[in-house]
PDB file of C-alpha atoms in Angstrom:
ATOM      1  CA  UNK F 166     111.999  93.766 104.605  1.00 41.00           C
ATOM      2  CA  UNK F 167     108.370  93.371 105.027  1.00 47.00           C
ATOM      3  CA  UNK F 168     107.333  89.585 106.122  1.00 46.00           C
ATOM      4  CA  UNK F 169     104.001  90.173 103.972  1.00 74.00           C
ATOM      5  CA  UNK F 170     103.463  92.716 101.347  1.00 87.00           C
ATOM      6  CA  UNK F 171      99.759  93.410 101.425  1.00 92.00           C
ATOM      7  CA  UNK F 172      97.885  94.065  98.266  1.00 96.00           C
ATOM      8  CA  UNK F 173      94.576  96.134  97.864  1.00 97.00           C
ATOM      9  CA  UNK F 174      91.999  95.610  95.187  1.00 97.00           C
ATOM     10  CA  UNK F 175      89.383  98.163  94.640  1.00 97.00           C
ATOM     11  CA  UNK F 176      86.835  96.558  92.295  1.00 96.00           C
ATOM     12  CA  UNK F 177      83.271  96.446  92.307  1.00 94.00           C
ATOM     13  CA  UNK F 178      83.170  93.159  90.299  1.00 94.00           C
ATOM     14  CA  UNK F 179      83.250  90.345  92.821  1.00 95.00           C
ATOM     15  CA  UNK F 180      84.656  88.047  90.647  1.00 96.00           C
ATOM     16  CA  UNK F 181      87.382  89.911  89.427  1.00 95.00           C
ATOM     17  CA  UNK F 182      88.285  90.468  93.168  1.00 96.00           C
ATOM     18  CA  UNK F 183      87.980  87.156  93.622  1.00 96.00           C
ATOM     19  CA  UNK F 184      90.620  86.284  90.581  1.00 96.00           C
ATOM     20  CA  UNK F 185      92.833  88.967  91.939  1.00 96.00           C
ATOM     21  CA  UNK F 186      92.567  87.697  95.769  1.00 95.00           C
ATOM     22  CA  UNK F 187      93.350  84.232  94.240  1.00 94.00           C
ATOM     23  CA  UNK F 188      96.837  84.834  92.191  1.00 93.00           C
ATOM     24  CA  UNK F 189      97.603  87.375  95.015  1.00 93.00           C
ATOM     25  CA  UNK F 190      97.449  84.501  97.396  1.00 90.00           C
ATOM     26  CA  UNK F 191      99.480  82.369  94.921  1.00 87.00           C
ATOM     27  CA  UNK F 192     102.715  84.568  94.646  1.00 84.00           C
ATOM     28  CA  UNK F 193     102.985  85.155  98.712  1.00 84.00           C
ATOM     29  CA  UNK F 194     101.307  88.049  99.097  1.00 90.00           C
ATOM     30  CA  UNK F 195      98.677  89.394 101.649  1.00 91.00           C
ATOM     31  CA  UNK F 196      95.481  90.114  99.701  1.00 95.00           C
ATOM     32  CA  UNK F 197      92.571  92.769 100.940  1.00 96.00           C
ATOM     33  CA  UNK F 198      89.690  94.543  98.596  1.00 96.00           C
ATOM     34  CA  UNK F 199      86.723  96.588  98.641  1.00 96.00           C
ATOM     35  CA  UNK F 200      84.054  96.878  96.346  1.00 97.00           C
ATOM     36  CA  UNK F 201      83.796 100.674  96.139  1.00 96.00           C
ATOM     37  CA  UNK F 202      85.864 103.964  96.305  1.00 94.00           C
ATOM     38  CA  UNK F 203      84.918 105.159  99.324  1.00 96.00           C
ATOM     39  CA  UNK F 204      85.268 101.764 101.232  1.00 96.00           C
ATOM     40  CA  UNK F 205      88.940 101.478  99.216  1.00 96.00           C
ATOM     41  CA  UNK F 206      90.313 105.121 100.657  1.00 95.00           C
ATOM     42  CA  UNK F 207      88.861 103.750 104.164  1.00 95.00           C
ATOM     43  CA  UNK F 208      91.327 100.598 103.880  1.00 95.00           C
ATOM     44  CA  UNK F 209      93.850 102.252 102.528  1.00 96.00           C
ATOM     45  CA  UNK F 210      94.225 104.792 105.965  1.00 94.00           C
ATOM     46  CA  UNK F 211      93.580 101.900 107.882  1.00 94.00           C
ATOM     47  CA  UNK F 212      95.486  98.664 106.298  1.00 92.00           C
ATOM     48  CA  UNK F 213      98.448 100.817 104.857  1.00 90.00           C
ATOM     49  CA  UNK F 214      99.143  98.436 102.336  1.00 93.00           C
ATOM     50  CA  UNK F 215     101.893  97.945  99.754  1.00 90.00           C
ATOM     51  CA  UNK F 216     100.766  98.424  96.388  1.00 93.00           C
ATOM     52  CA  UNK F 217      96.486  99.293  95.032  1.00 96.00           C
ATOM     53  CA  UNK F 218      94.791  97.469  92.562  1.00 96.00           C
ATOM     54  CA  UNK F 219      92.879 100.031  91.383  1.00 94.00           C
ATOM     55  CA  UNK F 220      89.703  99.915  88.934  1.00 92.00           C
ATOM     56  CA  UNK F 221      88.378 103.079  87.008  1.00 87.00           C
ATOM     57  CA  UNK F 222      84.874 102.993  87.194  1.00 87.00           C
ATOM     58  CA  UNK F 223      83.772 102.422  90.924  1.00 92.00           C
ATOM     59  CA  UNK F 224      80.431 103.493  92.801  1.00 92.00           C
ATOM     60  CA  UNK F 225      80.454 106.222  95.125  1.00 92.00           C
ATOM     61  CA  UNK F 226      83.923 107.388  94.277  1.00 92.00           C
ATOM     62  CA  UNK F 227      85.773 106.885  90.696  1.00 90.00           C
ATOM     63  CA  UNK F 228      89.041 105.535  90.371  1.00 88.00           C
ATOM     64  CA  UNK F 229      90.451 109.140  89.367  1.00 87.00           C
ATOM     65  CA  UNK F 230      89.498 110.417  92.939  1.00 91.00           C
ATOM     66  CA  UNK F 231      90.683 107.679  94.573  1.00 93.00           C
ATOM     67  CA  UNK F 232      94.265 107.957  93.139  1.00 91.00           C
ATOM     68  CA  UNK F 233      94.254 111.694  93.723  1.00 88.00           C
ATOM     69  CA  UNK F 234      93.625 111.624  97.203  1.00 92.00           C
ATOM     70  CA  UNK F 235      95.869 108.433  97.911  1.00 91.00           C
ATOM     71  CA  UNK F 236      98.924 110.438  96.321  1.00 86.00           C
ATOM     72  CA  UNK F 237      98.253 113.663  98.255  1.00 85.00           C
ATOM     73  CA  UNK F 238      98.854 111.152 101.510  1.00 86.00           C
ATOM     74  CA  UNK F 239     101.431 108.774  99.868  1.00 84.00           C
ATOM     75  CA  UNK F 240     103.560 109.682  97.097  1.00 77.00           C
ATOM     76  CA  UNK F 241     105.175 106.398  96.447  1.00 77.00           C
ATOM     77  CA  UNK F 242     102.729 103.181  96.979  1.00 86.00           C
ATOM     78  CA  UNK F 243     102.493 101.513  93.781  1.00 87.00           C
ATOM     79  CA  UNK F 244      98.629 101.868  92.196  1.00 90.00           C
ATOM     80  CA  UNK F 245      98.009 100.002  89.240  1.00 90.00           C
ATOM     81  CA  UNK F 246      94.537 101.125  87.361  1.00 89.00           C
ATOM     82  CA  UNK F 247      92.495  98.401  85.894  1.00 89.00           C
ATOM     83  CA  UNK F 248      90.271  99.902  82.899  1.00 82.00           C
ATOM     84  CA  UNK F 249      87.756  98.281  80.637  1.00 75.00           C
ATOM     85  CA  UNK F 250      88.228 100.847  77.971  1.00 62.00           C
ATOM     86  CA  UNK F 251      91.372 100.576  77.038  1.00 56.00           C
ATOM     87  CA  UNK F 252      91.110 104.238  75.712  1.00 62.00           C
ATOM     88  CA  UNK F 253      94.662 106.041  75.655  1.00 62.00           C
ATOM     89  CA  UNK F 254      92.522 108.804  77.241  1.00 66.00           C
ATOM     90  CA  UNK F 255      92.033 106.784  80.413  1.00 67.00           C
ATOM     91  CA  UNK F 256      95.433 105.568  80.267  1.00 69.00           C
ATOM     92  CA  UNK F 257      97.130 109.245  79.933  1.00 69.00           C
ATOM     93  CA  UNK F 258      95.048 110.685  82.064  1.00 71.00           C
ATOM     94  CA  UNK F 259      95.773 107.898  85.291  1.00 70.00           C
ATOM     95  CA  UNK F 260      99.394 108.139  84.702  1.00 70.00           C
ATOM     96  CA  UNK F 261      99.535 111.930  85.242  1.00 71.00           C
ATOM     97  CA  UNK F 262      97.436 111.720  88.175  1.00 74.00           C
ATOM     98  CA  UNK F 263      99.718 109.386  89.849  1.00 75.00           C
ATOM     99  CA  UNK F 264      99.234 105.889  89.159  1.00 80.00           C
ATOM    100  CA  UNK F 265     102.084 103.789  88.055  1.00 78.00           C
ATOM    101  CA  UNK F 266     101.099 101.325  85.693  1.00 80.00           C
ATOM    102  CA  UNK F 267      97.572 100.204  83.822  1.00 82.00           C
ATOM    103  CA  UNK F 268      95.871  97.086  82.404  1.00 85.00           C
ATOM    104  CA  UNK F 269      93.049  96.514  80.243  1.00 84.00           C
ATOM    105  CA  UNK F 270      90.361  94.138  81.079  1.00 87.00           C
ATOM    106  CA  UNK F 271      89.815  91.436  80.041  1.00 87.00           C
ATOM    107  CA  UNK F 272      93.644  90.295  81.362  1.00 89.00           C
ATOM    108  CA  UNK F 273      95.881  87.822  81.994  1.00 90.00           C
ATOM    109  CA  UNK F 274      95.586  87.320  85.920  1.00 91.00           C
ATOM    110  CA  UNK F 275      99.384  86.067  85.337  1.00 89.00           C
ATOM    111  CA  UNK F 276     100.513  89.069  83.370  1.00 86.00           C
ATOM    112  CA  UNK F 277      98.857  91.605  86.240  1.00 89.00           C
ATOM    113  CA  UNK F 278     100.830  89.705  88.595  1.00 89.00           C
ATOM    114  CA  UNK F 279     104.025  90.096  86.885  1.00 84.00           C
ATOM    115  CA  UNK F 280     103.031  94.059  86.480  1.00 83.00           C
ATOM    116  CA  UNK F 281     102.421  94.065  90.610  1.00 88.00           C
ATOM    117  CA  UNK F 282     105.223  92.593  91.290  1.00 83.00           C
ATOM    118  CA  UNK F 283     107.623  94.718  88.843  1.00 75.00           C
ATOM    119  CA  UNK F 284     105.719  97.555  90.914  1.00 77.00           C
ATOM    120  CA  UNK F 285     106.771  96.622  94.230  1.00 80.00           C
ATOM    121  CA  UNK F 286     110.549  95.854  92.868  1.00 69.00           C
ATOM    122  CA  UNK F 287     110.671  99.537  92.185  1.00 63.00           C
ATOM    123  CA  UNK F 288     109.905 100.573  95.374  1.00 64.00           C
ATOM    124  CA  UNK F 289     110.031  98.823  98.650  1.00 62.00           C
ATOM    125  CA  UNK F 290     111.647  95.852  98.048  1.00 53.00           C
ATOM    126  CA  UNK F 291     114.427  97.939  96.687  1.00 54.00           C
ATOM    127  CA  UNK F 292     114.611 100.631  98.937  1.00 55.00           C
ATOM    128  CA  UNK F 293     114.695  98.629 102.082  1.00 53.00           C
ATOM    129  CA  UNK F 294     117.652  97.230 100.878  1.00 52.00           C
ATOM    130  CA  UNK F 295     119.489 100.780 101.178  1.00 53.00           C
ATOM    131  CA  UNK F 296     119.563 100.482 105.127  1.00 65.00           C
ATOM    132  CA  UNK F 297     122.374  99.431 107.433  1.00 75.00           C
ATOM    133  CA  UNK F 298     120.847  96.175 109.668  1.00 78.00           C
ATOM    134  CA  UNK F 299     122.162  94.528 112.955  1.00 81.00           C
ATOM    135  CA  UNK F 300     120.938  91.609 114.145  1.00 79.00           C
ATOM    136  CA  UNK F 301     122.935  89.950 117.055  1.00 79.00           C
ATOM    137  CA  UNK F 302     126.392  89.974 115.941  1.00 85.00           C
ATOM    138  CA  UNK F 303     125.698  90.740 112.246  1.00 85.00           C
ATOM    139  CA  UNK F 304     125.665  93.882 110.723  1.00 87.00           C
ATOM    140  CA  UNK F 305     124.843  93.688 107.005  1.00 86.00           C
ATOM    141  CA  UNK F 306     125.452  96.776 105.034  1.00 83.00           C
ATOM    142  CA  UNK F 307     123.432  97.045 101.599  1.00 75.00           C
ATOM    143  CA  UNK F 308     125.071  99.630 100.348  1.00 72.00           C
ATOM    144  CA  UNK F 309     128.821  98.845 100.421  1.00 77.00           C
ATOM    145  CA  UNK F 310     127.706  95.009 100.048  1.00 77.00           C
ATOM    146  CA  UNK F 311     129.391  94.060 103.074  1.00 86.00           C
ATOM    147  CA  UNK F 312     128.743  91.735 105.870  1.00 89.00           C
ATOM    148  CA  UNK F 313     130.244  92.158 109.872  1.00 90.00           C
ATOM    149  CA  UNK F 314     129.998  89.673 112.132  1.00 88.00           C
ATOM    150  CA  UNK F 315     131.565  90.761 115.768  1.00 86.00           C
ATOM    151  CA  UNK F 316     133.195  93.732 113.928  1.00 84.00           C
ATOM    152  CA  UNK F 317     134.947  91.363 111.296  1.00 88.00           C
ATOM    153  CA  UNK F 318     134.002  91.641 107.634  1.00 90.00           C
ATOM    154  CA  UNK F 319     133.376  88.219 106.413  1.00 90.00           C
ATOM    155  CA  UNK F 320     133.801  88.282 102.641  1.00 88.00           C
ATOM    156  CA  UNK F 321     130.771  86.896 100.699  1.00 86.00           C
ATOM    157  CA  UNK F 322     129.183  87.652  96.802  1.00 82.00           C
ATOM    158  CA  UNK F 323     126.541  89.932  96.593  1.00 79.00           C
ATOM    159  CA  UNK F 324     123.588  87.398  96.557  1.00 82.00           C
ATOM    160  CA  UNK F 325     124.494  85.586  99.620  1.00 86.00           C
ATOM    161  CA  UNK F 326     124.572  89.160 101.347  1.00 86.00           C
ATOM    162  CA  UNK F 327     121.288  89.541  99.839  1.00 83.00           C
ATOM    163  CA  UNK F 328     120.313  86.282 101.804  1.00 88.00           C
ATOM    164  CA  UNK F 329     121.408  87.322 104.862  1.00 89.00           C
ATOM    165  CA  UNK F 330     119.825  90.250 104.848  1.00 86.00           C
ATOM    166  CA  UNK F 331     116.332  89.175 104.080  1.00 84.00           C
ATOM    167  CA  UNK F 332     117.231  86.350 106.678  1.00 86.00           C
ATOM    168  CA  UNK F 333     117.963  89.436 109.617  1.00 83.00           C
ATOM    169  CA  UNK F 334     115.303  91.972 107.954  1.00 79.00           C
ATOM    170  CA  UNK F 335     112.676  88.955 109.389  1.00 79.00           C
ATOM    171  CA  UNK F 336     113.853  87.583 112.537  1.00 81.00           C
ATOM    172  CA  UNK F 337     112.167  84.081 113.806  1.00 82.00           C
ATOM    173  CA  UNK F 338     109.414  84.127 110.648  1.00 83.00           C
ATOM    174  CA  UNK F 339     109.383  81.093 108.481  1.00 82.00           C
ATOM    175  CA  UNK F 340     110.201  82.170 104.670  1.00 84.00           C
ATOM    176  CA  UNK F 341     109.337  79.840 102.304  1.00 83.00           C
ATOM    177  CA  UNK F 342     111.884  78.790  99.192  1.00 84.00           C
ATOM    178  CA  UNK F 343     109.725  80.928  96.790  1.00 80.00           C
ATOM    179  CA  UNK F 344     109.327  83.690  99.346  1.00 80.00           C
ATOM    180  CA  UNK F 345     113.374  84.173  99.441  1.00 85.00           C
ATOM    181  CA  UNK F 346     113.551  83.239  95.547  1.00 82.00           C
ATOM    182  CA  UNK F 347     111.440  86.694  95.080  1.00 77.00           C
ATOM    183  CA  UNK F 348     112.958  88.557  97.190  1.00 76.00           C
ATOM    184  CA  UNK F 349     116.428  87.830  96.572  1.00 79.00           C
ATOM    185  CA  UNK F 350     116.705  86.472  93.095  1.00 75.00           C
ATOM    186  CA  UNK F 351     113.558  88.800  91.849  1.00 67.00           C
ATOM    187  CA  UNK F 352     110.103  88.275  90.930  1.00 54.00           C
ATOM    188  CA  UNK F 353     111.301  87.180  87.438  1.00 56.00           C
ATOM    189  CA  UNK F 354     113.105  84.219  88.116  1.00 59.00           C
ATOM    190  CA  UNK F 355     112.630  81.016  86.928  1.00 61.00           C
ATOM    191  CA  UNK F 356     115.583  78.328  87.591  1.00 62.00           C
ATOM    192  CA  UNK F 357     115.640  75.901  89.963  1.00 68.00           C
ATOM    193  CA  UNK F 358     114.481  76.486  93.456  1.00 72.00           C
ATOM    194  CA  UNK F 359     116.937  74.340  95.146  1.00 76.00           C
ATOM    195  CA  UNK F 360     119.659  77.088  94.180  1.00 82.00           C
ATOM    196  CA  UNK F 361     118.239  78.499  97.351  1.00 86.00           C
ATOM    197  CA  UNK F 362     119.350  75.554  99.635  1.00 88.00           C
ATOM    198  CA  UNK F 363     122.912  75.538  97.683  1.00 87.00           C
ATOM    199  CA  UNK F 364     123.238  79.081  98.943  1.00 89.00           C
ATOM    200  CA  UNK F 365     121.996  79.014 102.610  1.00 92.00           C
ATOM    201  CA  UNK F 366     124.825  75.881 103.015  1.00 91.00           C
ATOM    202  CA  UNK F 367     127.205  78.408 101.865  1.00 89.00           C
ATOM    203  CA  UNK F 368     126.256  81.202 104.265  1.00 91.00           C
ATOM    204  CA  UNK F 369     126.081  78.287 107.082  1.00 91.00           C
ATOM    205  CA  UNK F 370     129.243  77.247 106.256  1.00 90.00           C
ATOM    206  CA  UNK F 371     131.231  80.665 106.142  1.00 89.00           C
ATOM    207  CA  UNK F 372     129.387  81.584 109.354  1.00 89.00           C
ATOM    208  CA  UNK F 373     129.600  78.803 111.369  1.00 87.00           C
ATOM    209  CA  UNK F 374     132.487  80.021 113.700  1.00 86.00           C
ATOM    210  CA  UNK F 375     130.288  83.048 114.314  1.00 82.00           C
ATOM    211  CA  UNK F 376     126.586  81.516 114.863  1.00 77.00           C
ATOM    212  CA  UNK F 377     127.083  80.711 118.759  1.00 82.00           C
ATOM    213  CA  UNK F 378     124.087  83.214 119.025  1.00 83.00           C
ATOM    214  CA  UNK F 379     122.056  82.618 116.134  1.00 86.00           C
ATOM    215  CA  UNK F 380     120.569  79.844 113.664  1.00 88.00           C
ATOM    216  CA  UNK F 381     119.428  79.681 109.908  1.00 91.00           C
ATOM    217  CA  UNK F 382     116.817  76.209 111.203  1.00 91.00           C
ATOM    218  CA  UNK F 383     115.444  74.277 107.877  1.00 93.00           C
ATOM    219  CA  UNK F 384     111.615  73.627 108.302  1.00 88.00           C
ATOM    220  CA  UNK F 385     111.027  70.932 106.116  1.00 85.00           C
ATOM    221  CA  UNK F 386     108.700  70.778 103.090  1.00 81.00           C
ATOM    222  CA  UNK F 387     108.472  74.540 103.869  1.00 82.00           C
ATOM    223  CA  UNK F 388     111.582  76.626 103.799  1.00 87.00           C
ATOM    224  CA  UNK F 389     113.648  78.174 106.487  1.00 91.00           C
ATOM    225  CA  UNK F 390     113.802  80.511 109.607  1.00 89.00           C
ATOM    226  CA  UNK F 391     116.217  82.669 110.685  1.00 88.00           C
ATOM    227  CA  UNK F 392     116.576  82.376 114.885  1.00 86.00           C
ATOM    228  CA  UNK F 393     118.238  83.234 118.018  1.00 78.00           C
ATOM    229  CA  UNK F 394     119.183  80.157 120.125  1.00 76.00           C
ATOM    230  CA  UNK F 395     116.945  79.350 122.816  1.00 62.00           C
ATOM    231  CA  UNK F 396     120.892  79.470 124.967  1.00 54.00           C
ATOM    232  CA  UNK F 397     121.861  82.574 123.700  1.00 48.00           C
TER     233      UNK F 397
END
């Protein structure tokens, strides 16, 4: 799973950037932009990010352009098209060139986030959870839902799986409490944080006869990271 989804926002409208960069920022995510079409395509080759933010009417290169010649490289990076119209012309016409959602300025900075991150749930988040992983002694397979540890299955419920797996896709990075809420529980929950910390005590627990080479360390006021021991 990736440790920082990166976002790119091609606006000309500094302030809307600006907004964007902001709530980006806010939900955990990596934020980039440029101000044109031309400069966007020139990120996009060289940034590769995870999902576009991607306005209409742009200088040197429209929005249309830009989204045709980002899906002829990449057929499945989330672009959402910001237009100012709100014409179902412009809306038609940017879905069947390739873009995957739309919202109409003036808009609810909250709302686009909740449309970026329904996005990304489509696609990365969800398809990296397909693979097979190993990490030390684990292996954690997402698609039988079933966890290994020194070629013994250890029997768990799906979300603590889900933990471990996000713990092993990002080996010795800290993940915050929110970080592991939205990428676990999904961007749309709302209950109470701390059902994180109930979780990781039961993954601790049911793994502790196994963990000689490996630690789930709690970094206080921040969230957790998932190590190998310094004796390993």
């Amino acid at each position: 799973m990736r440790s920082s989804i990166k976002v790119l926002t091609i606006e000309d409208d500094p302030n809307i950037v600006e907004l964007i960069d902001l709530y980006m920022v806010k939900i955990g995510f990596q934020s980039i932009s440029a101000y044109d079409g031309e400069s966007g395509l020139e990120m996009f080759f060289n940034e590769q990010p995870d999902c576009i933010i991607l306005d209409l009417m742009l200088p040197k290169m429209d929005g249309w352009e830009v989204c045709k010649t980002i899906r002829l490289e990449d057929k499945t990076i989330p672009i959402l098209m910001l237009t100012g119209k709100g014409e179902s012309y412009d809306i038609v016409k940017g879905l069947e060139i390739g873009s995957d959602d739309y919202i109409v300025k003036p808009f609810d900075p909250n709302e686009l986030c909740a449309r970026v991150k329904a996005a990304l749930r489509r696609t990365i988040l969800s398809e990296e959870y397909k693979a097979e992983l190993t990490f030390s002694n684990i292996t954690v397979n997402m698609q039988e839902f079933k966890i290994f540890v020194e070629g013994q299955e250890v029997k768990m419920p799906p979300k603590e799986i889900e933990l471990l797996h996000c713990f092993a896709s990002n080996p010795n990075q800290v993940l915050s409490r929110q970080q592991l809420l939205d990428r676990v529980w999904g961007y749309e929950f709302d209950g109470d944080p701390r059902t994180i910390d109930v979780h990781i005590k039961r993954v601790r627990d049911k793994l502790a006869s196994y963990s000689s080479l490996w630690s789930i360390i709690t970094i206080r006021g921040i969230g957790y990271r998932f190590e190998e021991k310094e004796n390993a």
